[in-house]
Coordinates of C-alpha atoms in Angstrom, one line a residue:
Chain A
X1 CA -11.9 10.4 -0.8
X2 CA -9.7 8.3 -3.0
X3 CA -10.3 4.7 -2.3
X4 CA -10.6 1.1 -3.4
X5 CA -14.2 0.0 -4.0
X6 CA -15.4 -3.6 -4.3
X7 CA -18.8 -4.6 -5.6
X8 CA -20.9 -6.4 -4.5
X9 CA -20.1 -6.6 -0.8
X10 CA -21.9 -10.0 -0.6
X11 CA -22.3 -12.4 -3.5
X12 CA -24.2 -15.7 -3.5
X13 CA -23.8 -18.1 -6.4
X14 CA -24.6 -21.7 -7.2
X15 CA -22.1 -24.5 -7.4
X16 CA -20.5 -24.4 -10.8
X17 CA -22.1 -21.2 -11.9
X18 CA -19.6 -18.6 -13.1
X19 CA -19.3 -15.4 -11.0
X20 CA -17.4 -12.1 -11.5
X21 CA -16.3 -9.8 -8.7
X22 CA -15.3 -6.3 -9.4
X23 CA -12.9 -3.8 -8.0
X24 CA -12.4 -0.1 -8.9
X25 CA -9.9 2.4 -7.6
X26 CA -9.6 6.2 -7.6
X27 CA -6.0 6.2 -6.4
X28 CA -4.5 5.9 -9.9
X29 CA -2.2 3.1 -8.7
X30 CA -0.2 1.0 -11.1
X31 CA -0.6 -2.3 -9.2
X32 CA -3.8 -4.1 -8.4
X33 CA -4.0 -7.3 -6.3
X34 CA -6.6 -10.0 -5.6
X35 CA -6.5 -12.0 -2.4
X36 CA -8.6 -14.8 -1.1
X37 CA -9.2 -14.9 2.6
X38 CA -10.9 -17.9 4.2
X39 CA -12.3 -17.8 7.7
X40 CA -9.7 -17.2 10.5
X41 CA -6.9 -17.2 7.9
X42 CA -4.5 -14.7 6.5
X43 CA -5.1 -13.3 3.0
X44 CA -3.6 -15.4 0.3
X45 CA -2.4 -13.7 -2.9
X46 CA -4.1 -15.0 -6.1
X47 CA -2.5 -12.7 -8.7
X48 CA -1.7 -9.1 -9.4
X49 CA -1.4 -6.7 -12.3
X50 CA 1.4 -4.2 -12.8
X51 CA -0.2 -1.9 -15.3
X52 CA -1.4 -4.5 -17.9
X53 CA 1.2 -7.1 -17.0
X54 CA -0.5 -10.1 -15.3
X55 CA 1.3 -12.1 -12.7
X56 CA -0.3 -15.3 -11.5
X57 CA 0.8 -17.0 -8.2
X58 CA 2.0 -20.6 -8.9
X59 CA -0.6 -22.2 -6.6
X60 CA -3.6 -20.2 -7.9
X61 CA -6.1 -22.7 -9.4
X62 CA -6.9 -22.4 -13.1
X63 CA -10.5 -21.8 -12.1
X64 CA -9.6 -18.2 -11.2
X65 CA -9.0 -15.7 -13.9
X66 CA -8.6 -11.9 -13.9
X67 CA -9.1 -9.0 -16.2
X68 CA -7.9 -5.4 -16.0
X69 CA -9.5 -3.4 -18.9
X70 CA -8.0 -0.1 -17.6
X71 CA -6.1 1.5 -14.7
X72 CA -9.2 1.9 -12.6
X73 CA -10.9 -1.5 -12.9
X74 CA -10.0 -5.1 -12.2
X75 CA -12.2 -8.2 -12.2
X76 CA -11.9 -11.6 -10.7
X77 CA -13.7 -14.3 -12.6
X78 CA -14.4 -17.7 -11.0
X79 CA -15.3 -20.0 -13.9
X80 CA -16.8 -22.9 -12.0
X81 CA -17.0 -22.2 -8.3
X82 CA -16.8 -25.1 -5.9
X83 CA -17.8 -25.1 -2.2
X84 CA -14.1 -24.6 -1.3
X85 CA -14.1 -21.2 -3.0
X86 CA -16.4 -19.7 -0.4
X87 CA -14.3 -16.9 1.1
X88 CA -13.8 -13.2 1.4
X89 CA -12.1 -11.8 -1.7
X90 CA -10.0 -8.7 -1.2
X91 CA -8.8 -6.3 -3.8
X92 CA -5.8 -4.1 -3.0
X93 CA -3.7 -1.5 -4.9
X94 CA -0.3 0.0 -4.5
X95 CA 1.3 2.9 -6.3
X96 CA 4.3 1.0 -7.5
X97 CA 6.0 -2.4 -7.4
X98 CA 8.6 -1.1 -5.0
X99 CA 8.3 -2.9 -1.7
X100 CA 8.1 0.1 0.5
X101 CA 4.7 1.1 -0.8
X102 CA 1.9 -0.1 1.4
X103 CA -1.1 -1.8 -0.1
X104 CA -4.5 -0.2 0.1
X105 CA -7.4 -2.6 0.5
X106 CA -11.1 -2.5 -0.4
X107 CA -13.7 -3.8 2.0
X108 CA -13.9 -7.1 0.3
X109 CA -16.6 -9.3 -1.3
X110 CA -17.9 -12.2 0.7
X111 CA -18.7 -15.1 -1.7
X112 CA -21.1 -17.8 -0.7
X113 CA -21.6 -21.0 -2.7
X114 CA -25.0 -22.8 -2.6
Chain B
X3 CA 11.4 -16.3 0.9
X4 CA 9.9 -14.8 4.1
X5 CA 7.6 -16.2 6.8
X6 CA 5.8 -14.5 9.6
X7 CA 4.7 -15.9 13.0
X8 CA 2.2 -14.2 15.1
X9 CA 2.6 -15.9 18.5
X10 CA -0.9 -15.4 19.8
X11 CA -4.0 -16.3 17.9
X12 CA -6.3 -14.5 20.4
X13 CA -5.6 -11.8 23.0
X14 CA -8.3 -10.8 25.4
X15 CA -7.8 -7.6 27.5
X16 CA -9.8 -5.2 29.5
X17 CA -10.5 -1.7 28.4
X18 CA -7.8 0.8 29.3
X19 CA -5.2 -2.0 29.8
X20 CA -2.0 -2.1 27.8
X21 CA -1.6 -4.6 25.1
X22 CA 1.2 -6.2 23.1
X23 CA 0.7 -8.3 20.0
X24 CA 3.7 -10.3 19.1
X25 CA 5.2 -10.8 15.6
X26 CA 8.3 -12.6 14.6
X27 CA 9.6 -13.0 11.1
X28 CA 12.1 -15.0 9.1
X29 CA 13.9 -13.8 6.0
X30 CA 17.2 -14.2 4.2
X31 CA 17.0 -10.6 2.9
X32 CA 16.2 -7.2 4.4
X33 CA 12.6 -6.6 4.8
X34 CA 10.0 -3.9 5.2
X35 CA 7.4 -4.6 8.0
X36 CA 3.8 -3.7 8.3
X37 CA 0.9 -4.0 10.7
X38 CA -2.7 -4.1 9.3
X39 CA -6.0 -4.1 11.2
X40 CA -9.2 -5.8 9.9
X41 CA -12.5 -5.0 11.5
X42 CA -15.4 -7.5 11.0
X43 CA -16.5 -7.8 7.4
X44 CA -14.1 -5.1 6.2
X45 CA -10.8 -5.0 4.3
X46 CA -7.4 -4.5 5.8
X47 CA -6.3 -1.0 7.0
X48 CA -2.7 0.0 7.4
X49 CA -1.8 0.7 11.0
X50 CA 1.9 1.4 10.6
X51 CA 5.0 0.4 8.7
X52 CA 8.7 0.2 9.3
X53 CA 10.9 1.0 6.2
X54 CA 14.1 2.3 7.8
X55 CA 15.5 4.7 10.4
X56 CA 14.1 4.8 13.9
X57 CA 13.2 1.4 15.1
X58 CA 10.2 2.7 17.0
X59 CA 7.3 3.6 14.6
X60 CA 4.1 5.2 15.5
X61 CA 0.9 4.5 13.7
X62 CA -2.8 5.4 13.7
X63 CA -5.2 5.0 16.7
X64 CA -2.4 5.3 19.2
X65 CA -0.5 2.1 18.2
X66 CA 3.2 1.8 17.9
X67 CA 5.6 -1.0 17.1
X68 CA 9.3 -1.6 17.6
X69 CA 11.6 -3.3 15.1
X70 CA 14.2 -5.5 16.6
X71 CA 16.6 -6.8 14.0
X72 CA 18.6 -9.1 16.3
X73 CA 15.4 -10.8 17.5
X74 CA 13.7 -10.5 14.1
X75 CA 10.6 -9.1 15.8
X76 CA 8.1 -6.4 15.2
X77 CA 5.7 -6.3 18.2
X78 CA 2.7 -4.0 18.2
X79 CA 1.8 -2.1 21.4
X80 CA -0.8 0.2 22.7
X81 CA -0.6 1.7 26.2
X82 CA -4.4 1.8 26.8
X83 CA -6.9 0.0 24.6
X84 CA -10.5 0.9 23.8
X85 CA -13.5 -1.3 23.0
X86 CA -13.2 0.0 19.4
X87 CA -9.8 -1.7 19.1
X88 CA -11.5 -5.1 19.0
X89 CA -10.4 -6.5 15.6
X90 CA -8.0 -8.8 13.9
X91 CA -4.4 -7.7 13.5
X92 CA -2.1 -8.9 10.8
X93 CA 1.7 -8.5 10.7
X94 CA 3.2 -8.6 7.2
X95 CA 6.7 -8.5 5.7
X96 CA 8.0 -7.9 2.2
X97 CA 11.6 -8.1 0.9
X98 CA 13.1 -4.8 0.2
X99 CA 14.0 -5.6 -3.4
X100 CA 10.8 -7.2 -4.6
X101 CA 8.5 -9.8 -3.5
X102 CA 4.9 -10.4 -2.4
X103 CA 3.5 -9.3 0.9
X104 CA 3.6 -12.2 3.4
X105 CA 1.1 -12.2 6.2
X106 CA 1.1 -13.8 9.6
X107 CA -2.0 -15.8 10.6
X108 CA -3.5 -12.9 12.5
X109 CA -4.2 -12.1 16.2
X110 CA -7.8 -11.5 17.3
X111 CA -7.8 -8.7 19.9
X112 CA -10.9 -8.6 22.1
X113 CA -11.3 -5.7 24.4
X114 CA -13.7 -6.3 27.3
X115 CA -15.5 -3.5 29.3

């Protein structure tokens, strides 16, 4: 089945130690998104790629970076994680920028900071 | 810009009872509307969407929603819930031209035996 896969499902890192979360998709979608979801809150968009064009949300901290080396893969890098960055990180894709296309989500990576 | 308000943060119901999860939105432009479900420790799964046409849309797992433009609402309903429907439900909107998906704060549906 075509899908969005996030690895790992659970990630533990130390305060200040860089961490990378990965997302892959077999849907061949143009657009890939990264969301941060804290406990009992709605997902918050961090940034997205339309093909290779990177779009950062205005309130995304500089600590968060992303890479998309090809259509299938997208990475979220957190350069110096703080305790406040503990959250579920969701990757999503959509086939086009047009608004009527739903987003397809992976199962998320739950990040814990020690 | 758009905003979404889910009027109930938690909805407890008994199995086989009907349920309605309420969603109101605010927008200065035309929107598309979506409902997503999130089971514990999983990502979001699309339940249904309203793009145009009939205001009553049917989705997966027996859910349906009705778009009411005058009341700017998109309430989700199911006539008879199952234990397996226990999850968090998110209403979301997006402008028809372009814009990011804006989520409501979520409603936790708990179905009791």
